[in-house]
CSV table of C-alpha atoms in Angstrom, one decimal:
chain,number,residue,atom,x,y,z
A,19,MET,CA,18.5,-11.7,31.3
A,20,LEU,CA,17.3,-9.2,28.6
A,21,THR,CA,14.6,-10.3,26.1
A,22,SER,CA,12.5,-8.6,23.5
A,23,ALA,CA,9.8,-9.6,21.0
A,24,VAL,CA,10.5,-6.5,18.9
A,25,HIS,CA,13.3,-5.7,16.4
A,26,GLU,CA,14.9,-2.8,18.2
A,27,PRO,CA,18.0,-1.4,19.8
A,28,VAL,CA,17.6,-1.2,23.6
A,29,THR,CA,19.5,1.1,26.0
A,30,VAL,CA,20.8,-0.7,29.1
A,31,ARG,CA,21.7,1.3,32.2
A,32,ILE,CA,23.9,0.0,35.0
A,33,GLY,CA,24.4,2.6,37.6
A,34,ASP,CA,25.8,5.7,35.9
A,35,ALA,CA,26.9,3.8,32.9
A,36,PHE,CA,24.9,2.8,29.9
A,37,THR,CA,25.3,0.9,26.6
A,38,GLU,CA,23.0,-0.3,23.9
A,39,THR,CA,22.2,-3.8,22.7
A,40,LEU,CA,20.1,-5.1,19.8
A,41,PHE,CA,17.3,-7.5,19.3
A,42,HIS,CA,16.7,-8.2,15.7
A,43,LEU,CA,14.5,-10.1,13.2
A,44,PRO,CA,15.8,-13.0,11.2
A,45,MET,CA,17.4,-11.8,8.0
A,46,PRO,CA,14.7,-13.3,5.6
A,47,GLU,CA,11.9,-11.6,7.5
A,48,LEU,CA,13.8,-8.3,7.7
A,49,VAL,CA,14.4,-8.3,4.0
A,50,ARG,CA,10.8,-9.2,3.2
A,51,ARG,CA,9.6,-6.3,5.3
A,52,ARG,CA,12.2,-3.9,3.9
A,53,VAL,CA,11.2,-4.9,0.3
A,54,ALA,CA,7.6,-4.3,1.1
A,55,TYR,CA,8.4,-0.9,2.4
A,56,ILE,CA,10.4,0.0,-0.6
A,57,VAL,CA,7.7,-1.1,-3.0
A,58,ALA,CA,5.0,0.9,-1.0
A,59,HIS,CA,6.9,4.1,-0.2
A,60,GLN,CA,10.2,4.5,-2.2
A,61,ARG,CA,8.9,4.7,-5.8
A,62,SER,CA,7.8,7.7,-7.8
A,63,PRO,CA,4.9,6.5,-10.0
A,64,GLU,CA,3.7,10.1,-10.4
A,65,ARG,CA,6.6,11.0,-12.6
A,66,LEU,CA,6.4,10.8,-16.4
A,67,GLY,CA,7.9,8.2,-18.7
A,68,LEU,CA,10.7,6.0,-17.5
A,69,LEU,CA,11.2,8.2,-14.5
A,70,ARG,CA,8.2,6.5,-12.8
A,71,HIS,CA,10.3,3.4,-12.4
A,72,ALA,CA,13.0,5.1,-10.2
A,73,PHE,CA,13.5,4.4,-6.5
A,74,VAL,CA,13.9,7.5,-4.4
A,75,PRO,CA,14.5,8.7,-0.8
A,76,VAL,CA,11.6,8.9,1.5
A,77,ASP,CA,10.9,10.9,4.7
A,78,THR,CA,9.8,8.1,7.0
A,79,THR,CA,8.0,10.5,9.3
A,80,THR,CA,5.6,11.8,6.6
A,81,GLY,CA,5.8,9.1,3.9
A,82,LEU,CA,6.7,11.8,1.3
A,83,THR,CA,9.3,11.0,-1.3
A,84,THR,CA,12.1,13.5,-1.9
A,85,LEU,CA,13.6,14.2,-5.3
A,86,THR,CA,17.0,15.8,-5.7
A,87,ASN,CA,16.2,19.5,-5.7
A,88,GLY,CA,19.8,20.1,-6.8
A,89,TRP,CA,21.3,18.0,-4.0
A,90,SER,CA,23.3,15.1,-5.6
A,91,ASP,CA,23.1,12.7,-2.7
A,92,TRP,CA,19.3,12.6,-3.0
A,93,THR,CA,19.3,11.6,-6.7
A,94,ASP,CA,17.2,8.8,-8.2
A,95,GLY,CA,20.5,7.1,-9.1
A,96,SER,CA,23.8,6.4,-7.3
A,97,GLU,CA,23.2,4.9,-3.9
A,98,ARG,CA,19.6,4.2,-4.7
A,99,ILE,CA,20.8,1.5,-7.1
A,100,ALA,CA,20.9,-0.8,-4.0
A,101,MET,CA,17.1,-1.0,-3.9
A,102,PRO,CA,16.5,-2.8,-7.2
A,103,ILE,CA,19.5,-5.0,-6.5
A,104,LEU,CA,18.0,-5.9,-3.1
A,105,LEU,CA,14.8,-7.0,-4.8
A,106,LEU,CA,16.7,-9.2,-7.2
A,107,LEU,CA,18.7,-10.8,-4.4
A,108,ALA,CA,15.6,-11.4,-2.3
A,109,ARG,CA,13.9,-13.1,-5.2
A,110,GLN,CA,17.0,-15.3,-5.8
A,111,GLN,CA,16.7,-16.4,-2.1
A,112,GLY,CA,13.0,-17.2,-2.6
A,113,TRP,CA,12.1,-14.6,0.1
A,114,ILE,CA,9.8,-12.6,-2.3
A,115,THR,CA,7.7,-13.7,-5.2
A,116,PRO,CA,8.5,-13.1,-8.9
A,117,GLN,CA,5.3,-11.0,-9.0
A,118,THR,CA,6.7,-8.6,-6.4
A,119,ALA,CA,10.1,-8.1,-8.0
A,120,GLY,CA,9.5,-8.7,-11.7
A,121,PRO,CA,7.7,-5.7,-13.1
A,122,LEU,CA,9.6,-3.3,-10.8
A,123,VAL,CA,13.1,-4.4,-11.8
A,124,GLU,CA,12.1,-4.7,-15.5
A,125,GLY,CA,11.0,-1.1,-15.4
A,126,TRP,CA,14.0,0.0,-13.4
A,127,ALA,CA,16.3,-1.6,-16.0
A,128,GLU,CA,14.7,0.6,-18.7
A,129,PHE,CA,15.0,3.6,-16.4
A,130,ALA,CA,18.7,2.9,-15.8
A,131,LEU,CA,19.5,2.5,-19.5
A,132,GLY,CA,17.6,5.6,-20.4
A,133,HIS,CA,18.7,7.9,-17.6
A,134,LEU,CA,21.6,6.5,-15.5
A,135,LEU,CA,23.9,5.5,-18.4
A,136,ASP,CA,24.9,7.6,-21.4
A,137,ASP,CA,25.1,6.4,-25.0
A,138,THR,CA,28.6,5.0,-24.2
A,139,LEU,CA,27.4,3.2,-21.0
A,140,ALA,CA,29.3,5.7,-18.8
A,141,PRO,CA,27.5,6.1,-15.5
A,142,ARG,CA,25.5,9.2,-14.6
A,143,ARG,CA,24.7,10.1,-11.0
A,144,GLY,CA,21.0,10.7,-11.6
A,145,SER,CA,18.4,11.5,-14.1
A,146,GLN,CA,18.2,15.3,-13.7
A,147,ALA,CA,20.3,17.6,-15.9
A,148,HIS,CA,22.6,18.8,-13.1
A,149,HIS,CA,23.6,15.2,-12.2
A,150,VAL,CA,24.5,13.8,-15.6
A,151,GLY,CA,28.3,14.0,-15.2
A,152,THR,CA,30.2,10.7,-15.2
A,153,ARG,CA,30.6,9.2,-11.7
A,154,LEU,CA,32.9,6.1,-11.7
A,155,TYR,CA,31.6,5.0,-8.3
A,156,ASP,CA,28.3,4.1,-9.9
A,157,ALA,CA,29.7,1.8,-12.6
A,158,PRO,CA,30.1,-1.4,-10.6
A,159,TRP,CA,26.7,-0.8,-8.9
A,160,LEU,CA,24.9,-0.5,-12.3
A,161,ALA,CA,26.9,-3.5,-13.6
A,162,ALA,CA,25.9,-5.5,-10.5
A,163,PHE,CA,22.2,-4.7,-11.1
A,164,PHE,CA,22.4,-6.1,-14.7
A,165,LEU,CA,24.4,-9.1,-13.6
A,166,GLU,CA,21.9,-10.0,-10.9
A,167,HIS,CA,19.1,-9.4,-13.5
A,168,HIS,CA,20.9,-11.9,-15.7
A,169,ARG,CA,21.1,-14.4,-12.9
A,170,VAL,CA,17.3,-14.3,-12.6
A,171,HIS,CA,16.3,-14.3,-16.3
A,172,ARG,CA,19.4,-15.7,-18.0
A,173,ARG,CA,19.1,-13.2,-20.8
A,174,PRO,CA,22.4,-12.7,-22.7
A,175,GLU,CA,21.8,-9.0,-23.2
A,176,GLN,CA,21.7,-8.4,-19.5
A,177,LEU,CA,25.1,-10.0,-19.0
A,178,ASP,CA,26.4,-8.1,-22.0
A,179,THR,CA,25.2,-4.8,-20.5
A,180,ALA,CA,27.0,-5.6,-17.2
A,181,ALA,CA,30.2,-6.4,-19.0
A,182,ARG,CA,30.0,-3.4,-21.3
A,183,ILE,CA,29.5,-1.1,-18.3
A,184,LEU,CA,32.6,-2.4,-16.7
A,185,GLU,CA,34.7,-2.3,-19.9
A,186,ARG,CA,33.6,1.3,-20.4
A,187,ALA,CA,34.5,2.1,-16.8
A,188,TYR,CA,38.1,0.8,-17.3
A,189,GLU,CA,38.3,3.0,-20.4
A,190,LEU,CA,37.4,5.9,-18.2
A,191,GLY,CA,40.1,5.1,-15.7
A,192,ALA,CA,38.4,2.8,-13.2
A,193,GLY,CA,41.7,0.8,-12.9
A,194,ARG,CA,43.1,3.8,-10.9
A,195,HIS,CA,39.9,4.4,-8.9
A,196,LEU,CA,39.0,2.6,-5.8
A,197,ALA,CA,35.3,2.3,-6.5
A,198,ILE,CA,33.3,0.4,-3.9
A,199,GLY,CA,32.5,-3.1,-5.1
A,200,LEU,CA,34.4,-2.8,-8.4
A,201,SER,CA,36.7,-5.8,-8.2
A,202,GLU,CA,34.1,-8.1,-6.7
A,203,THR,CA,31.6,-7.2,-9.5
A,204,VAL,CA,34.2,-7.6,-12.2
A,205,ALA,CA,35.2,-11.0,-10.9
A,206,GLU,CA,31.6,-12.2,-10.7
A,207,THR,CA,30.9,-10.9,-14.2
A,208,ALA,CA,34.0,-12.7,-15.5
A,209,ASP,CA,32.7,-15.9,-14.0
A,210,ALA,CA,29.4,-15.4,-15.7
A,211,LEU,CA,31.1,-14.7,-19.0
A,212,ASP,CA,33.0,-17.9,-18.7
A,213,SER,CA,29.8,-19.8,-18.1
A,214,ALA,CA,28.3,-18.1,-21.2
A,215,GLY,CA,31.2,-19.3,-23.4
A,216,GLN,CA,32.9,-15.8,-23.5
A,217,GLY,CA,36.2,-16.9,-22.0
A,218,GLU,CA,38.4,-14.3,-23.8
A,219,ARG,CA,36.3,-11.5,-22.6
A,220,ALA,CA,36.3,-12.9,-19.1
A,221,THR,CA,40.1,-13.1,-19.2
A,222,ARG,CA,40.4,-9.4,-20.3
A,223,LEU,CA,38.3,-8.3,-17.3
A,224,ARG,CA,40.3,-10.4,-14.9
A,225,GLU,CA,43.5,-8.9,-16.4
A,226,GLU,CA,42.1,-5.4,-15.5
A,227,ILE,CA,41.8,-6.5,-11.9
A,228,VAL,CA,45.4,-7.6,-11.7
A,229,ARG,CA,46.7,-4.6,-13.6
A,230,SER,CA,44.8,-2.3,-11.2
A,231,ALA,CA,46.1,-4.2,-8.2
A,232,ARG,CA,49.7,-3.8,-9.4
A,233,HIS,CA,49.1,-0.1,-9.9
A,234,PHE,CA,48.0,0.5,-6.3
A,235,ILE,CA,50.8,-1.7,-4.9
A,236,GLY,CA,53.1,0.6,-6.7
A,237,LEU,CA,51.6,3.6,-4.9
A,238,GLY,CA,52.6,2.1,-1.5
A,239,ASP,CA,50.8,4.1,1.2
A,240,ARG,CA,50.0,7.0,-1.0
A,241,LEU,CA,46.3,6.3,-1.3
A,242,PRO,CA,44.4,8.3,-3.8
A,243,GLU,CA,41.6,10.8,-2.9
A,244,HIS,CA,38.4,10.4,-4.8
A,245,GLU,CA,35.2,11.9,-3.3
A,246,VAL,CA,36.8,11.6,0.1
A,247,ALA,CA,40.3,11.5,1.6
A,248,TYR,CA,41.8,8.6,3.5
A,249,GLU,CA,39.2,6.5,5.3
A,250,HIS,CA,38.2,2.9,5.6
A,251,ALA,CA,35.9,3.2,2.6
A,252,ILE,CA,39.0,3.6,0.5
A,253,VAL,CA,41.1,1.1,2.3
A,254,ALA,CA,38.5,-1.7,2.2
A,255,PRO,CA,38.0,-1.5,-1.6
A,256,LEU,CA,41.8,-1.6,-1.9
A,257,LEU,CA,42.0,-4.7,0.1
A,258,ASN,CA,39.2,-6.3,-1.9
A,259,LEU,CA,41.0,-5.4,-5.1
A,260,LEU,CA,44.2,-7.1,-3.8
A,261,ILE,CA,42.1,-10.1,-2.6
A,262,ASP,CA,40.5,-10.6,-6.0
A,263,ALA,CA,43.8,-10.3,-7.8
A,264,TRP,CA,45.3,-12.9,-5.4
A,265,ARG,CA,42.3,-15.2,-6.1
A,266,ILE,CA,43.0,-14.8,-9.8
A,267,THR,CA,46.8,-15.3,-9.8
A,268,ALA,CA,47.5,-17.2,-6.5
A,269,ASP,CA,50.6,-14.9,-6.3
A,270,PRO,CA,52.0,-15.2,-2.8
A,271,LEU,CA,53.4,-11.7,-3.1
A,272,LEU,CA,49.9,-10.4,-3.3
A,273,GLU,CA,49.1,-12.1,0.0
A,274,LYS,CA,52.0,-10.3,1.5
A,275,GLU,CA,50.7,-7.0,0.2
A,276,ILE,CA,47.2,-7.7,1.7
A,277,ALA,CA,48.8,-8.5,5.1
A,278,GLU,CA,50.7,-5.2,5.0
A,279,ARG,CA,47.6,-3.2,4.5
A,280,LEU,CA,45.2,-5.1,6.7
A,281,PRO,CA,46.1,-3.0,9.8
A,282,TRP,CA,45.1,0.1,7.9
A,283,LEU,CA,41.5,-1.2,7.8
A,284,LEU,CA,41.4,-2.6,11.4
A,285,ALA,CA,42.6,0.8,12.7
A,286,SER,CA,39.1,2.2,11.9
A,287,SER,CA,37.2,-0.2,14.1
A,288,GLY,CA,37.0,0.1,17.9
A,289,ARG,CA,36.1,-2.4,20.7
A,290,GLN,CA,33.5,-0.4,22.7
A,291,PRO,CA,30.8,-2.6,24.2
A,292,HIS,CA,28.0,-0.9,22.4
A,293,ILE,CA,26.1,-2.3,19.4
A,294,ARG,CA,26.5,0.9,17.4
A,295,LEU,CA,30.3,1.1,18.0
A,296,HIS,CA,31.7,-2.4,18.5
A,297,GLY,CA,33.8,-3.3,15.4
A,298,VAL,CA,32.2,-0.5,13.4
A,299,GLY,CA,34.4,1.6,11.1
A,300,ILE,CA,34.4,5.3,11.7
A,301,ARG,CA,32.5,7.3,9.1
A,302,HIS,CA,32.1,11.1,9.2
A,303,TRP,CA,29.4,13.5,8.0
A,304,ASP,CA,27.1,11.3,6.0
A,305,GLY,CA,24.2,12.5,8.1
A,306,TYR,CA,24.8,15.8,6.4
A,307,TRP,CA,25.1,14.6,2.9
A,308,PHE,CA,22.4,12.0,2.8
A,309,GLY,CA,20.1,12.9,5.7
A,310,GLN,CA,17.3,15.4,6.0
A,311,ASP,CA,18.6,16.9,9.3
A,312,ARG,CA,21.9,17.9,7.7
A,313,LEU,CA,24.1,17.3,10.8
A,314,PHE,CA,27.8,17.1,10.5
A,315,GLY,CA,28.2,14.3,13.0
A,316,ASP,CA,29.9,10.9,13.1
A,317,VAL,CA,27.5,8.2,11.9
A,318,PHE,CA,27.4,5.0,13.9
A,319,PRO,CA,26.9,2.6,12.4
A,320,HIS,CA,27.3,3.8,8.8
A,321,TYR,CA,26.1,1.3,6.3
A,322,TRP,CA,29.5,1.3,4.5
A,323,SER,CA,31.0,0.0,7.6
A,324,VAL,CA,29.9,-3.3,6.1
A,325,LEU,CA,33.0,-2.9,3.8
A,326,THR,CA,35.1,-3.9,6.8
A,327,SER,CA,33.1,-7.1,7.0
A,328,SER,CA,33.5,-7.7,3.3
A,329,ALA,CA,37.2,-7.4,3.2
A,330,LEU,CA,37.8,-9.4,6.4
A,331,TYR,CA,35.5,-12.3,5.4
A,332,ARG,CA,37.2,-12.5,2.0
A,333,LEU,CA,40.8,-12.5,3.3
A,334,PRO,CA,43.1,-15.3,2.3
A,335,PRO,CA,42.6,-18.1,4.8
A,336,ARG,CA,46.1,-17.7,6.3
A,337,LEU,CA,45.4,-14.1,7.2
A,338,ARG,CA,42.1,-14.7,9.0
A,339,THR,CA,42.2,-14.7,12.8
A,340,PRO,CA,39.6,-14.9,15.6
A,341,HIS,CA,40.0,-11.1,15.8
A,342,THR,CA,39.3,-10.4,12.1
A,343,GLN,CA,36.3,-12.8,12.2
A,344,HIS,CA,34.9,-11.1,15.3
A,345,VAL,CA,35.2,-7.6,13.8
A,346,ALA,CA,33.6,-8.8,10.6
A,347,ARG,CA,30.7,-10.3,12.4
A,348,SER,CA,30.3,-7.3,14.7
A,349,SER,CA,30.1,-4.9,11.8
A,350,LEU,CA,27.5,-6.9,10.1
A,351,LEU,CA,25.2,-7.1,13.1
A,352,ALA,CA,25.6,-3.4,14.0
A,353,ASN,CA,23.9,-2.2,10.9
A,354,LEU,CA,20.7,-4.0,11.7
A,355,THR,CA,20.0,-1.1,14.0
A,356,ASN,CA,19.3,1.1,10.9
A,357,TYR,CA,16.1,-0.9,10.2
A,358,ARG,CA,12.7,-0.8,11.9
A,359,PRO,CA,10.1,-3.6,12.4
A,360,ASP,CA,7.9,-2.1,9.7
A,361,GLY,CA,10.6,-2.2,7.1
A,362,SER,CA,11.4,1.5,7.2
A,363,ALA,CA,15.0,2.6,7.7
A,364,THR,CA,17.3,5.5,8.4
A,365,CYS,CA,20.3,6.6,6.4
A,366,ALA,CA,22.1,7.8,9.5
A,367,PHE,CA,22.2,7.6,13.2
A,368,ILE,CA,24.2,10.7,14.3
A,369,MET,CA,26.1,9.6,17.4
A,370,PRO,CA,27.2,12.8,19.2
A,371,SER,CA,24.7,14.2,21.7
A,372,THR,CA,24.8,17.6,20.0
A,373,VAL,CA,26.2,19.0,16.8
A,374,ASP,CA,26.8,22.8,16.6
A,375,GLY,CA,24.3,23.4,19.3
A,376,ARG,CA,21.6,21.2,17.7
A,377,GLN,CA,20.3,18.1,19.4
A,378,ALA,CA,21.7,14.9,17.9
A,379,HIS,CA,22.1,11.3,19.0
A,380,LYS,CA,19.2,10.3,16.9
A,381,VAL,CA,18.1,8.7,13.7
A,382,ASP,CA,17.7,10.8,10.6
A,383,PRO,CA,14.2,10.7,9.1
A,384,PHE,CA,15.4,9.8,5.6
A,385,ALA,CA,15.5,6.2,4.2
A,386,ASN,CA,18.0,6.9,1.5
A,387,ASP,CA,21.2,5.0,0.9
A,388,GLN,CA,21.4,2.4,3.6
A,389,ASP,CA,20.4,-0.7,1.6
A,390,TRP,CA,23.9,-1.3,0.3
A,391,TYR,CA,24.3,-3.0,3.7
A,392,LEU,CA,21.7,-5.7,3.1
A,393,VAL,CA,22.9,-6.1,-0.5
A,394,SER,CA,26.5,-6.6,0.7
A,395,TRP,CA,25.5,-9.2,3.3
A,396,LEU,CA,23.4,-11.2,0.8
A,397,ARG,CA,26.3,-11.2,-1.7
A,398,LEU,CA,28.8,-12.3,1.0
A,399,ALA,CA,26.4,-15.1,1.9
A,400,ARG,CA,26.1,-16.3,-1.7
A,401,ASN,CA,29.7,-15.9,-2.7
A,402,ASP,CA,31.7,-16.4,0.5
A,403,ASN,CA,29.4,-18.6,2.7
A,404,VAL,CA,28.9,-15.9,5.3
A,405,PRO,CA,26.0,-16.9,7.5
A,406,LEU,CA,22.7,-15.0,7.2
A,407,SER,CA,22.0,-15.3,10.9
């Protein structure tokens, strides 16, 4: 029997073979430690004006924050949006105090309005001049922040901002763009609008989901290319879009379309008996884009492998099987390996032993974009009754 009192992945050797298993903290304690690390190490209070409220990458070996320096995947926007959302979700769970989250997310809301959204509420990638172009991927993430802020404070203007960001995104073509988290955030925002007495506005947003689903059904297997070509991070948002359209309409034809595309998603996940591989969707190269070491190696697990869990847990009940539930669970657990007992994290574990002659099979020093994993699990727990243990 293997036991451990520490949150850590452990290599197990049996003869010439080896694998890796994981001992992990309970989710509430892990999130508390992660939030404490973010607050202590991933802010930039030395910057001027609203920029001091941003969350940024950090080199976990030195404790030094890293600004973009012209590299778009190290901006103070985009994937870093997960950090203030995590603070809000942790507060909603009662895992951190209002005093911990309150001032930080209030400041971040001002920073986002001032630097991550233009005057029309189109999303920018970051605050610096070379990152101000519109990036539709960021629209649902920014909307999700303001929606979660509204859940905490019940301020009408926060809900209005979330809805306006989404409405502007559709004006810019989001209905033909498989942005991660878009349909889920639109559906949640529509529900909040209903509760606020804005039923017509909610209906228009739901109609955008259905219209978008019909568009992608019409494309058949001709999936679009956005920032990447075909991979599970395009297939999973497609499935979630069809799932949300099915939930809105209860159209049995949509259930058929979901079933037809489900094998596309499952094809990315293997069954190797290894915590970093079992059920984890393949994801290439992000160690290069998001990490300090710049290694072009496959990342296992990559935090967006949680998208597999999201789509599988949200399937129509008749499409769920023991296999889909097992893969969903395995993908959730695997990503716990990206966090350390002190709350620090890594954006990438590069799986190959070497890459272009450089040593790999190691964690990258950067804590950067990985917190979408925790955000995704907490939202699944709240919205779809997925266990937090």
